[in-house]
Amino acid sequence: MAKIIIERDKCKGCLLCVSVCPKGLIIVDKDLNQKGVNPVKFSPLVSRIPSKARQVNDECLGCSLCAIMCPDCCIEVYK
Amino acid sequence: MVKDKRILMTGNEAIAEGAIQAGCRFYAGYPITPQNELTAYMAKHMPERDGIFIQAESELSAINMVFGASAAGVRAMTSSSSPGISLKQEGISYLAGTELPSVIVNMMRGGPGLGNIAPAQSDYFQATRGGGHGDYHSIVLSPSSVEEAYNFMFLAFDLADKYRNPVIILGDGMIGQMMEPLELTAVSCQLSAEYKKPWALTGCKARLPNIIRSLFLAEGALEERNLKLQKKYKEIQKAEQRLEELFSSDAEFILVAYGGMARIVKGTVKKLREKGFRAGLIRPITLWPFPQAGITQILNRLHRKKHLPIFLVVEMSYGQMLEDVKLAVDGKAKVEFLGRAGGGIPTEEEIINKIRRNGKNLFSS
Amino acid sequence: MEKIFSRPKSLRNISTHYCPGCGHGIAHRLIAGVVDELGIRDKVIAIAPVGCAVLAYDYWDFDCTEAAHGRALAVATAIKRVRPQNIVFTYQGDGDLAAIGTNETIHAANRGENLTVIFINNAVYGMTGGQMAPTTLLGQKTATSPLGRNAQREGYPLKISEVLSQLSGVKYIERTSFYSPQEILKAKRAIKLAFQNQIEGIGFSLVEILSPCPTYWDMSPQKAMEWIANIMIKEFPLGRIK
């Protein structure tokens, strides 16, 4: 069990975290944040990878790759 | 018999010794004539007296090293001569903008360009008007003898710390390279060299981080900063004007000169007095702030006695301090000018001839 | 659950002015993290550059000063000489370190000043609007090389790290990049080593980081990372140089 918390209003929407999440658990939020950009959000329930049905190993690993990549230090990781 | 404690030193060496005694703990410089004795003295003496000496790779680097040392809280200085001082202007602007205390010695030589290595006073505008970019002033002290050069280092570091401002010692090749006897009395500083600098960068142990910056991007922030600097400059103008006057109370002809030039003018004035001519001398010691108040006072005093003096400004440049004298006199007296530059120094004979042409009554007897 | 990744204490909790996907944010975080891990926050003094990172002192929570463009290593030299007990580092871009400040860089390195240098190479001047940098690649289009950098006209990308590695005063140089989380972790290890070297008195240590500038490379942040991985490292090979 692991999770990430994204500081929504600090996110600049660069999507680098999306590109590195091995489970595809970070998606673009349709609602704008205070900066006026579409931030990312943690979406542990629905996998973005369409070919994969929801499985146990779709859960967040707590690998922290997203947080390491984030240029704006918006992501905290819990495990 | 009292033993003569005086020793013989060049102005450059006396400045270096004065600086070390005044608590200067960091010096960076780059070779340039006619101030090399100063750098060499620092190279020899700083390491053995708890100081740091660096021969920098350029004047730019030297002034920025002074920036760093001052930011770290120690008394720091650099020295150079005219072309090198031009290179330092960027750094001086940053020192003024960040309000870092610092002392810069300029042993002026002939310009423009590479010019020559003869004494000159043609960096007056550069020193007194700011020199680099932005609205700022350095405090400018002008020594007229080797002993004064030594003594001014204590004042220079005190003023730099007190006002958190660059201070320029504006000498010339004559002051830098002449030798005179002086007593190293170690005039004590008014402010201790250990003057508290809570803004210095020492590591943020048990306090909030310190930031040294001159960049202010927020709306109105830079104007606010400039107004603060202007307020400081007004305070300095009010408190720190200095001049020397000689025979000015009944003078018909007031000669105005500074630094090395003032030595020749002083001799001329004394000679004229011996002959019974009413000549006087005003020697600005602070070139910025210019001793405007003192000049106004002298002029008013003479006016009350119904004297209408003529001013004669003598420079080793072509009419730079002349502008400040005219501003101070403010149209209340005639201001004449005699200047040479590029290796030429106005002589006693030239000065007397100039007076003769202008003061019809002076030589009539 | 336990928090296993969060903002370093030495990085202030405010939003930066950097563009989306800019590498400066990553570099700031890595440095702050290393400062925390080494327990040197109350001893560190940073010199911020002129360039996009000119406001770095607004983001780091320790003593900082500005320096005129290119003069960071002259300022750092004096601070470290005056206060050898402090840990002093400069943070400089390619224009600052390898164009206007080349003289200061080479001579501080050659004197073997015991300093840490973090060198951000993004092959472009960001702050002023994407002009050609000394490290701009051949063929790369910028505001001042609109046809692409041409060796006959604009010379070659300057490999300043390789140049510096020739100097006896230099003790450690490594080129790293930000194109993947793995590379970012390598960059952090290099930064840590560069600080440890200073703590141990080993001497002049420099970490070059190939860092993305999506805005002036005219790419998405992800494409910019790919450009580093596929193109930039061919001109600037990664790894320990000295």
XYZ file of C-alpha atoms in Angstrom:
686
model
C 0.000 0.000 0.000
C 1.329 3.363 -0.992
C -0.011 6.680 -2.131
C 1.014 10.096 -3.334
C -0.385 13.492 -2.431
C -0.137 16.150 -5.101
C -0.154 19.799 -4.131
C -2.685 20.782 -6.723
C -2.129 24.530 -6.824
C 1.657 24.277 -7.156
C 1.429 21.973 -10.167
C 2.382 23.660 -13.459
C 1.058 20.819 -15.577
C 4.391 19.783 -17.127
C 3.259 16.151 -16.970
C 6.762 14.776 -16.383
C 5.343 12.725 -13.509
C 2.775 11.220 -15.852
C 5.546 10.108 -18.173
C 7.418 8.183 -15.490
C 4.655 6.531 -13.441
C 5.074 2.821 -14.134
C 1.432 2.187 -13.289
C -0.152 5.069 -15.137
C -1.789 6.285 -11.942
C -1.315 10.012 -12.558
C -3.742 11.723 -14.892
C -4.583 15.240 -16.014
C -7.262 16.980 -13.992
C -9.931 18.592 -16.165
C -10.434 21.374 -13.648
C -7.993 24.259 -13.636
C -5.972 25.082 -10.522
C -5.137 28.509 -9.061
C -2.324 28.929 -11.582
C -4.844 28.477 -14.348
C -3.362 25.250 -15.640
C -4.683 21.727 -15.704
C -2.792 20.066 -12.873
C -2.261 16.357 -12.489
C -4.122 14.212 -10.041
C -3.478 10.863 -8.436
C -5.976 8.364 -9.740
C -5.436 5.089 -7.993
C -8.837 3.673 -8.904
C -8.795 3.712 -12.687
C -5.758 2.688 -14.641
C -4.927 4.925 -17.565
C -3.554 1.973 -19.483
C -6.640 0.742 -21.329
C -5.437 -2.753 -22.059
C -5.068 -3.507 -18.394
C -8.075 -4.298 -16.330
C -7.982 -3.125 -12.780
C -5.643 -5.460 -10.930
C -3.960 -5.643 -7.591
C -0.607 -4.626 -9.070
C -2.098 -1.417 -10.428
C -1.719 0.018 -6.984
C 0.825 2.742 -6.264
C 4.196 1.173 -5.494
C 5.561 4.144 -3.633
C 8.496 4.081 -6.065
C 8.721 7.903 -5.883
C 9.724 8.278 -9.543
C 7.038 10.926 -10.007
C 8.289 12.915 -7.023
C 11.921 12.636 -8.137
C 10.939 13.942 -11.564
C 8.652 16.765 -10.400
C 10.440 20.120 -10.978
C 8.073 21.891 -8.621
C 8.236 19.615 -5.616
C 4.460 19.117 -5.617
C 4.416 15.437 -4.777
C 4.678 13.712 -1.405
C 4.939 9.932 -1.275
C 3.593 7.732 1.521
C 4.246 4.040 1.989
C 66.575 64.051 22.693
C 63.317 62.668 21.364
C 63.881 60.010 18.793
C 62.212 60.766 15.468
C 59.709 57.978 15.024
C 58.904 58.941 11.467
C 59.633 56.584 8.620
C 59.883 57.207 4.908
C 57.119 55.664 2.811
C 55.443 56.084 -0.548
C 51.761 57.083 -0.582
C 50.889 53.661 -1.958
C 52.653 51.892 0.928
C 51.213 54.271 3.502
C 47.703 53.523 2.238
C 48.338 49.795 2.461
C 49.746 50.084 5.992
C 46.878 52.339 7.062
C 44.361 49.880 5.677
C 45.876 46.944 7.555
C 45.961 48.956 10.783
C 42.353 49.995 10.177
C 41.344 46.348 10.200
C 41.316 45.534 6.497
C 41.406 41.745 6.357
C 40.935 41.146 2.666
C 42.667 42.655 -0.328
C 42.389 41.671 -3.984
C 44.146 43.527 -6.776
C 45.599 43.353 -10.232
C 48.872 44.923 -11.390
C 48.645 48.405 -12.889
C 50.948 51.423 -12.705
C 51.131 53.728 -10.730
C 49.759 51.777 -7.747
C 51.840 48.589 -7.816
C 53.652 49.335 -4.545
C 50.291 49.113 -2.774
C 49.545 45.624 -4.110
C 53.092 44.453 -3.370
C 52.886 45.794 0.202
C 49.625 43.935 0.725
C 51.089 40.732 -0.739
C 53.940 40.931 1.744
C 52.108 42.074 4.865
C 48.530 40.786 4.750
C 49.364 37.081 5.230
C 51.562 37.779 8.256
C 48.943 40.024 9.850
C 45.867 37.846 9.778
C 44.742 39.057 6.377
C 44.077 37.548 2.991
C 45.779 38.708 -0.183
C 44.720 37.539 -3.624
C 46.206 38.627 -6.923
C 43.076 38.391 -9.023
C 42.903 37.423 -12.687
C 41.340 40.767 -13.590
C 40.027 44.008 -12.125
C 36.521 42.615 -12.538
C 37.413 39.631 -10.453
C 39.217 41.741 -7.834
C 36.240 44.020 -7.173
C 33.899 41.038 -7.056
C 36.200 39.357 -4.551
C 35.863 42.499 -2.453
C 32.099 42.063 -2.848
C 32.354 38.505 -1.520
C 34.654 39.351 1.385
C 32.479 42.281 2.398
C 29.351 40.117 2.142
C 31.080 37.706 4.514
C 31.507 40.537 6.995
C 35.163 41.604 6.886
C 36.759 44.924 5.995
C 37.829 44.557 2.377
C 39.509 46.706 -0.236
C 40.997 46.809 -3.694
C 43.170 49.326 -5.500
C 43.937 50.219 -9.067
C 44.521 53.094 -11.445
C 42.214 54.711 -13.987
C 41.792 52.038 -16.728
C 41.487 49.364 -14.051
C 38.967 51.445 -12.139
C 36.838 51.660 -15.281
C 36.680 47.858 -15.228
C 35.660 47.895 -11.587
C 32.645 50.118 -12.171
C 30.245 47.198 -12.585
C 31.314 45.848 -9.210
C 31.100 49.254 -7.517
C 27.527 49.641 -8.747
C 26.687 46.242 -7.219
C 28.435 47.195 -3.957
C 26.360 50.381 -3.827
C 23.160 48.536 -4.756
C 23.653 45.840 -2.131
C 25.010 48.364 0.413
C 28.224 46.485 1.065
C 30.952 48.476 2.839
C 34.108 48.553 0.764
C 37.159 50.697 0.068
C 38.494 51.287 -3.446
C 41.743 53.152 -4.075
C 42.232 54.906 -7.422
C 45.716 56.289 -8.093
C 44.659 58.252 -11.142
C 46.759 58.323 -14.309
C 46.323 60.029 -17.663
C 43.427 59.059 -19.920
C 41.275 58.500 -21.881
C 41.972 54.967 -23.068
C 45.304 53.561 -22.061
C 46.520 57.164 -21.707
C 49.827 57.223 -19.913
C 51.152 56.612 -16.419
C 51.632 60.261 -15.440
C 49.586 61.679 -12.534
C 46.168 63.020 -13.502
C 42.831 63.930 -11.934
C 40.605 63.103 -14.850
C 38.511 60.441 -13.082
C 36.799 63.069 -10.907
C 33.446 62.754 -12.677
C 33.640 58.953 -12.658
C 34.316 58.879 -8.906
C 31.900 61.579 -7.739
C 28.942 60.923 -10.060
C 28.645 57.202 -9.451
C 30.700 55.810 -12.294
C 28.764 52.623 -12.908
C 25.108 52.185 -13.800
C 22.262 53.323 -11.576
C 21.575 56.201 -9.191
C 24.253 55.925 -6.541
C 27.216 57.654 -4.958
C 30.459 56.490 -3.476
C 32.000 58.554 -0.711
C 35.186 60.055 -2.206
C 38.190 61.083 -0.087
C 41.108 62.974 -1.569
C 44.446 62.807 0.271
C 47.006 65.506 -0.374
C 50.022 64.010 1.370
C 51.436 60.633 2.282
C 50.519 61.121 5.919
C 46.979 62.091 5.025
C 46.699 59.068 2.738
C 47.626 56.885 5.716
C 45.213 58.619 8.074
C 42.321 58.518 5.606
C 42.287 54.730 5.564
C 40.888 54.695 9.115
C 38.242 57.217 8.149
C 37.492 55.358 4.903
C 36.770 52.021 6.587
C 34.728 53.722 9.296
C 32.598 55.597 6.787
C 32.178 52.451 4.688
C 30.913 50.472 7.687
C 28.841 53.292 9.145
C 26.939 53.987 5.947
C 27.276 50.538 4.340
C 28.640 52.196 1.232
C 31.658 52.063 -1.085
C 34.356 54.617 -0.238
C 36.849 55.696 -2.889
C 40.289 57.041 -2.049
C 40.931 59.253 -5.048
C 44.654 59.833 -5.274
C 46.911 60.370 -8.226
C 50.241 59.003 -9.355
C 51.947 61.873 -7.527
C 50.452 60.982 -4.122
C 50.919 57.264 -4.764
C 54.567 57.319 -5.671
C 56.065 60.232 -3.746
C 57.887 59.450 -0.514
C 57.355 61.457 2.651
C 58.209 60.876 6.274
C 55.282 59.953 8.470
C 54.622 58.575 11.903
C 52.547 55.414 11.948
C 50.461 56.494 14.874
C 47.702 53.963 14.318
C 44.928 56.514 14.562
C 42.202 54.454 16.097
C 38.975 53.928 14.225
C 35.839 55.455 15.651
C 33.976 52.321 14.792
C 35.602 49.124 15.854
C 36.773 46.805 13.109
C 34.534 44.344 14.887
C 31.585 46.608 14.098
C 28.477 44.463 14.215
C 27.259 43.337 10.845
C 24.088 41.344 11.444
C 23.401 41.326 7.699
C 26.633 39.477 6.829
C 26.677 35.979 5.391
C 28.014 33.691 8.092
C 25.658 30.722 7.794
C 22.115 30.936 9.187
C 22.852 29.383 12.572
C 20.220 30.459 15.132
C 18.853 33.173 12.873
C 16.836 33.596 9.687
C 18.815 33.363 6.438
C 20.488 36.559 5.215
C 20.182 37.510 1.567
C 22.361 40.061 -0.203
C 20.724 41.371 -3.338
C 20.264 44.385 -5.545
C 17.528 42.885 -7.707
C 14.013 44.114 -6.932
C 11.425 43.058 -9.467
C 8.184 43.610 -7.567
C 6.187 46.673 -8.511
C 7.553 49.702 -6.672
C 10.217 47.714 -4.823
C 13.194 49.148 -6.675
C 11.919 52.688 -6.316
C 11.560 52.091 -2.590
C 15.130 50.807 -2.498
C 16.368 53.843 -4.415
C 14.547 56.226 -2.090
C 16.227 54.516 0.853
C 19.613 54.985 -0.823
C 18.835 58.629 -1.613
C 17.930 59.233 2.026
C 21.280 57.778 3.045
C 23.111 59.967 0.516
C 21.376 63.051 1.943
C 22.509 62.069 5.439
C 26.062 61.654 4.176
C 25.920 65.017 2.412
C 24.795 66.631 5.617
C 27.292 65.010 7.964
C 30.445 64.235 6.048
C 31.547 67.275 4.022
C 35.178 68.112 4.715
C 37.529 70.795 3.437
C 40.727 72.580 4.365
C 40.842 76.365 4.057
C 43.803 78.674 4.165
C 43.731 82.490 4.331
C 40.157 82.459 3.092
C 38.770 85.035 5.512
C 40.019 88.089 3.562
C 40.936 86.574 0.220
C 40.417 88.367 -3.036
C 41.426 85.347 -5.018
C 40.410 81.895 -3.793
C 42.196 79.012 -5.387
C 40.405 75.667 -5.303
C 42.357 72.457 -5.796
C 42.448 68.932 -4.380
C 44.867 66.052 -3.927
C 48.348 66.316 -5.400
C 47.399 69.500 -7.261
C 46.532 71.209 -3.975
C 50.145 70.867 -2.814
C 51.375 73.073 -5.639
C 48.478 75.482 -5.230
C 49.083 75.736 -1.486
C 52.724 76.663 -2.116
C 51.610 79.277 -4.618
C 49.092 80.778 -2.210
C 51.705 81.024 0.555
C 54.130 82.680 -1.817
C 51.494 85.191 -2.913
C 50.689 85.990 0.722
C 54.362 86.584 1.457
C 54.289 89.131 -1.338
C 51.214 90.714 0.225
C 48.625 89.515 -2.234
C 45.367 88.372 -0.680
C 45.154 84.833 -2.033
C 43.357 82.002 -0.255
C 42.948 78.273 -0.683
C 40.026 75.910 -0.468
C 41.002 72.260 -0.616
C 38.035 69.882 -0.801
C 38.883 66.743 1.181
C 35.624 64.958 0.474
C 34.942 65.208 -3.247
C 31.610 63.486 -2.704
C 29.921 64.819 -0.714
C 31.397 68.019 -2.159
C 31.996 70.580 0.624
C 29.348 72.915 -0.727
C 28.287 74.180 2.701
C 31.841 75.223 3.596
C 32.291 77.106 0.344
C 28.954 78.896 0.775
C 29.958 79.847 4.315
C 33.319 81.257 3.187
C 31.622 83.176 0.397
C 28.936 84.623 2.690
C 31.589 85.662 5.196
C 33.486 87.539 2.489
C 30.296 89.113 1.146
C 29.457 90.452 4.598
C 32.842 92.175 4.560
C 31.982 93.524 1.093
C 34.699 91.416 -0.499
C 33.907 90.014 -3.943
C 36.417 87.212 -4.405
C 37.254 85.519 -7.680
C 37.548 81.730 -7.585
C 40.220 79.933 -9.540
C 39.844 76.187 -9.882
C 43.094 74.380 -10.681
C 42.955 70.752 -11.810
C 44.999 68.084 -13.502
C 41.974 67.637 -15.777
C 39.862 69.796 -18.038
C 37.120 71.253 -15.909
C 35.610 68.483 -13.811
C 35.677 69.731 -10.211
C 35.039 73.141 -11.797
C 31.388 72.123 -12.190
C 31.014 71.384 -8.481
C 32.652 74.686 -7.537
C 30.276 76.543 -9.851
C 27.320 74.748 -8.286
C 28.564 75.658 -4.813
C 29.251 79.300 -5.717
C 25.863 79.410 -7.417
C 26.579 82.476 -9.523
C 27.584 84.601 -6.531
C 31.183 84.995 -7.672
C 33.266 84.714 -10.802
C 34.839 81.272 -11.264
C 37.961 80.959 -13.404
C 39.665 77.763 -14.452
C 43.153 76.464 -15.102
C 43.713 72.839 -15.997
C 46.161 70.543 -17.712
C 46.017 66.817 -18.238
C 47.819 64.033 -20.024
C 51.052 64.402 -18.123
C 51.047 68.166 -17.698
C 50.721 69.647 -14.219
C 49.779 73.332 -13.831
C 52.865 75.137 -12.519
C 53.174 77.925 -10.002
C 54.073 80.275 -12.846
C 50.983 79.316 -14.856
C 48.793 79.822 -11.807
C 50.250 83.268 -11.078
C 49.893 84.282 -14.734
C 46.265 83.221 -14.680
C 45.652 85.317 -11.569
C 47.503 88.244 -13.079
C 45.220 88.189 -16.108
C 42.083 88.143 -13.982
C 42.901 90.124 -10.872
C 43.618 93.609 -12.110
C 44.050 95.077 -8.644
C 46.020 92.246 -7.267
C 49.325 93.068 -8.830
C 48.843 96.798 -9.357
C 50.996 97.743 -6.384
C 1.652 4.916 6.192
C 4.898 6.751 6.489
C 5.987 9.759 4.463
C 8.906 8.597 2.316
C 9.333 11.581 0.003
C 8.689 15.215 0.718
C 10.075 18.691 0.205
C 13.554 19.192 1.729
C 13.585 21.546 4.726
C 16.079 23.839 3.010
C 13.674 24.476 0.135
C 11.076 27.120 0.935
C 7.482 26.070 0.442
C 6.684 28.539 -2.325
C 6.035 28.259 -6.030
C 8.981 29.080 -8.279
C 8.882 31.426 -11.265
C 10.252 28.721 -13.560
C 8.384 27.528 -16.654
C 6.625 24.143 -16.571
C 9.148 21.335 -16.973
C 12.189 23.532 -16.284
C 15.154 21.707 -14.758
C 16.040 24.473 -12.297
C 13.317 23.301 -9.912
C 14.823 19.818 -9.842
C 18.336 21.191 -9.295
C 17.183 23.473 -6.463
C 15.484 20.538 -4.764
C 18.485 18.224 -5.108
C 20.824 20.840 -3.615
C 18.434 21.534 -0.738
C 18.132 17.791 -0.148
C 21.918 17.331 -0.053
C 22.287 20.299 2.307
C 19.724 18.678 4.643
C 21.301 15.232 4.435
C 24.782 16.594 5.202
C 23.389 18.730 8.026
C 25.106 21.872 6.746
C 22.153 24.272 6.406
C 23.508 26.599 9.102
C 26.936 26.693 7.451
C 26.083 26.948 3.788
C 26.443 30.152 1.740
C 25.103 30.137 -1.809
C 25.961 32.438 -4.683
C 23.069 32.839 -7.093
C 23.827 33.629 -10.733
C 22.430 36.075 -13.230
C 20.147 34.133 -15.512
C 16.884 32.283 -14.951
C 18.061 31.198 -11.486
C 18.737 34.799 -10.400
C 16.009 34.454 -7.767
C 17.361 31.183 -6.335
C 17.776 32.957 -2.987
C 13.998 33.263 -2.773
C 13.729 29.469 -2.865
C 16.603 28.207 -0.720
C 16.239 28.660 2.986
C 19.864 29.476 3.832
C 22.323 32.376 3.443
C 22.618 33.563 -0.152
C 24.059 36.411 -2.137
C 23.685 37.571 -5.692
C 26.704 38.056 -7.928
C 27.089 40.109 -11.069
C 26.741 38.110 -14.296
C 29.665 35.695 -14.517
C 31.352 36.795 -11.286
C 29.976 34.128 -8.954
C 33.296 32.332 -8.550
C 35.165 35.542 -7.710
C 32.574 36.280 -5.016
C 32.678 32.664 -3.808
C 36.489 32.660 -3.676
C 36.525 35.588 -1.265
C 33.701 34.275 0.926
C 35.403 30.898 1.307
C 38.831 32.453 1.977
C 37.361 34.734 4.608
C 35.159 32.062 6.179
C 36.751 28.648 5.510
C 34.486 27.136 8.155
C 31.444 27.746 5.917
C 30.351 25.650 2.941
C 30.240 27.853 -0.140
C 28.764 26.958 -3.505
C 27.898 28.703 -6.745
C 24.933 27.884 -8.938
C 25.559 29.002 -12.502
C 24.134 28.612 -15.966
C 26.052 28.084 -19.182
C 26.117 31.760 -20.154
C 27.196 32.799 -16.663
C 29.871 30.146 -16.165
C 31.120 29.514 -19.697
C 30.714 32.833 -21.559
C 30.744 36.066 -19.555
C 32.369 34.395 -16.542
C 34.870 32.093 -18.248
C 37.797 34.017 -16.808
C 36.515 33.842 -13.231
C 35.632 30.157 -13.706
C 39.004 29.084 -15.083
C 41.018 31.019 -12.528
C 39.029 29.953 -9.473
C 39.366 26.368 -10.705
C 43.068 26.817 -11.404
C 43.683 28.264 -7.942
C 42.047 25.114 -6.636
C 39.601 27.055 -4.486
C 37.844 24.657 -2.120
C 34.411 25.341 -3.602
C 31.433 23.470 -4.993
C 30.049 24.525 -8.362
C 26.678 23.454 -9.714
C 26.659 24.153 -13.435
C 23.313 24.051 -15.223
C 23.817 23.451 -18.939
C 20.623 23.906 -20.930
C 22.303 25.051 -24.144
C 20.439 28.358 -24.238
C 20.038 31.741 -22.500
C 16.649 31.397 -20.859
C 16.128 34.622 -18.911
C 16.771 36.910 -21.870
C 14.640 35.021 -24.361
C 16.398 31.993 -25.792
C 19.596 33.309 -27.335
C 22.551 31.166 -28.359
C 24.678 29.988 -25.441
C 28.302 28.828 -25.516
C 26.920 25.301 -25.141
C 24.261 25.555 -27.879
C 24.523 22.497 -30.129
C 25.456 22.692 -33.803
C 22.269 23.085 -35.798
C 20.279 24.208 -32.756
C 18.026 27.155 -33.554
C 17.939 30.014 -31.070
C 16.897 33.670 -31.153
C 20.432 34.646 -32.199
C 21.221 31.609 -34.330
C 17.934 31.501 -36.255
C 19.367 29.292 -38.997
C 20.817 26.863 -36.456
C 24.277 27.140 -34.940
C 26.888 26.873 -37.639
C 30.491 26.105 -36.699
C 31.916 28.436 -39.351
C 29.791 31.289 -38.120
C 29.304 30.673 -34.410
C 31.971 28.179 -33.436
C 31.481 24.923 -31.591
C 29.624 24.044 -28.375
C 32.044 24.839 -25.551
C 32.866 21.819 -23.420
C 33.909 23.830 -20.408
C 33.947 20.819 -18.070
C 36.500 19.069 -20.288
C 38.534 22.301 -20.461
C 38.493 22.649 -16.669
C 39.460 19.014 -16.183
C 42.902 19.869 -17.611
C 43.663 22.157 -14.667
C 45.693 20.848 -11.739
C 43.559 22.750 -9.231
C 40.407 20.837 -10.178
C 39.667 17.742 -8.113
C 36.298 16.503 -9.284
C 34.122 17.058 -12.332
C 31.121 14.993 -13.330
C 28.522 15.556 -16.033
C 25.023 14.381 -15.168
C 21.550 14.957 -16.545
C 17.885 15.127 -15.624
C 16.330 13.071 -18.411
C 15.045 10.287 -16.157
C 14.500 9.661 -12.436
C 17.556 7.381 -12.453
C 19.702 10.140 -13.952
C 18.326 12.623 -11.428
C 19.388 10.319 -8.599
C 22.864 10.083 -10.153
C 22.990 13.868 -10.331
C 22.096 14.043 -6.658
C 24.894 11.627 -5.759
C 27.328 13.779 -7.740
C 26.120 16.945 -6.000
C 26.535 15.264 -2.643
C 30.071 14.190 -3.490
C 30.914 17.721 -4.633
C 29.778 19.070 -1.241
C 31.522 16.291 0.686
C 34.729 17.129 -1.160
C 34.513 20.669 0.149
C 33.750 19.515 3.691
C 36.801 17.229 3.572
C 38.952 20.008 2.085
C 39.621 18.090 -1.136
C 39.120 21.104 -3.380
C 37.414 22.484 -6.471
C 34.483 20.266 -7.443
C 32.029 20.879 -10.255
C 28.858 19.071 -11.265
C 27.528 19.848 -14.717
C 23.860 19.049 -15.249
C 22.254 18.752 -18.683
C 18.954 20.356 -17.830
C 15.836 20.909 -19.932
C 14.553 24.261 -21.200
C 11.272 23.252 -22.868
C 10.303 26.871 -23.531
C 13.321 27.860 -25.618
C 13.866 24.456 -27.099
C 10.281 24.763 -28.300
C 9.356 21.310 -27.017
C 6.998 19.736 -24.520
C 8.669 18.972 -21.168
C 8.690 15.278 -22.009
C 10.165 15.854 -25.497
C 12.817 18.069 -23.913
C 13.875 15.210 -21.645
C 14.010 12.908 -24.667
C 16.138 15.469 -26.540
C 18.670 15.410 -23.704
C 18.717 11.600 -23.742
C 18.936 11.219 -27.523
C 20.748 14.304 -28.814
C 22.408 16.392 -26.125
C 24.408 13.621 -24.474
C 26.067 12.854 -27.820
C 27.773 16.254 -27.673
C 28.084 16.249 -23.886
C 28.763 12.653 -22.791
C 27.674 11.821 -19.260
C 29.916 10.516 -16.525
C 32.886 11.441 -14.432
C 35.276 13.680 -16.321
C 37.804 14.017 -13.520
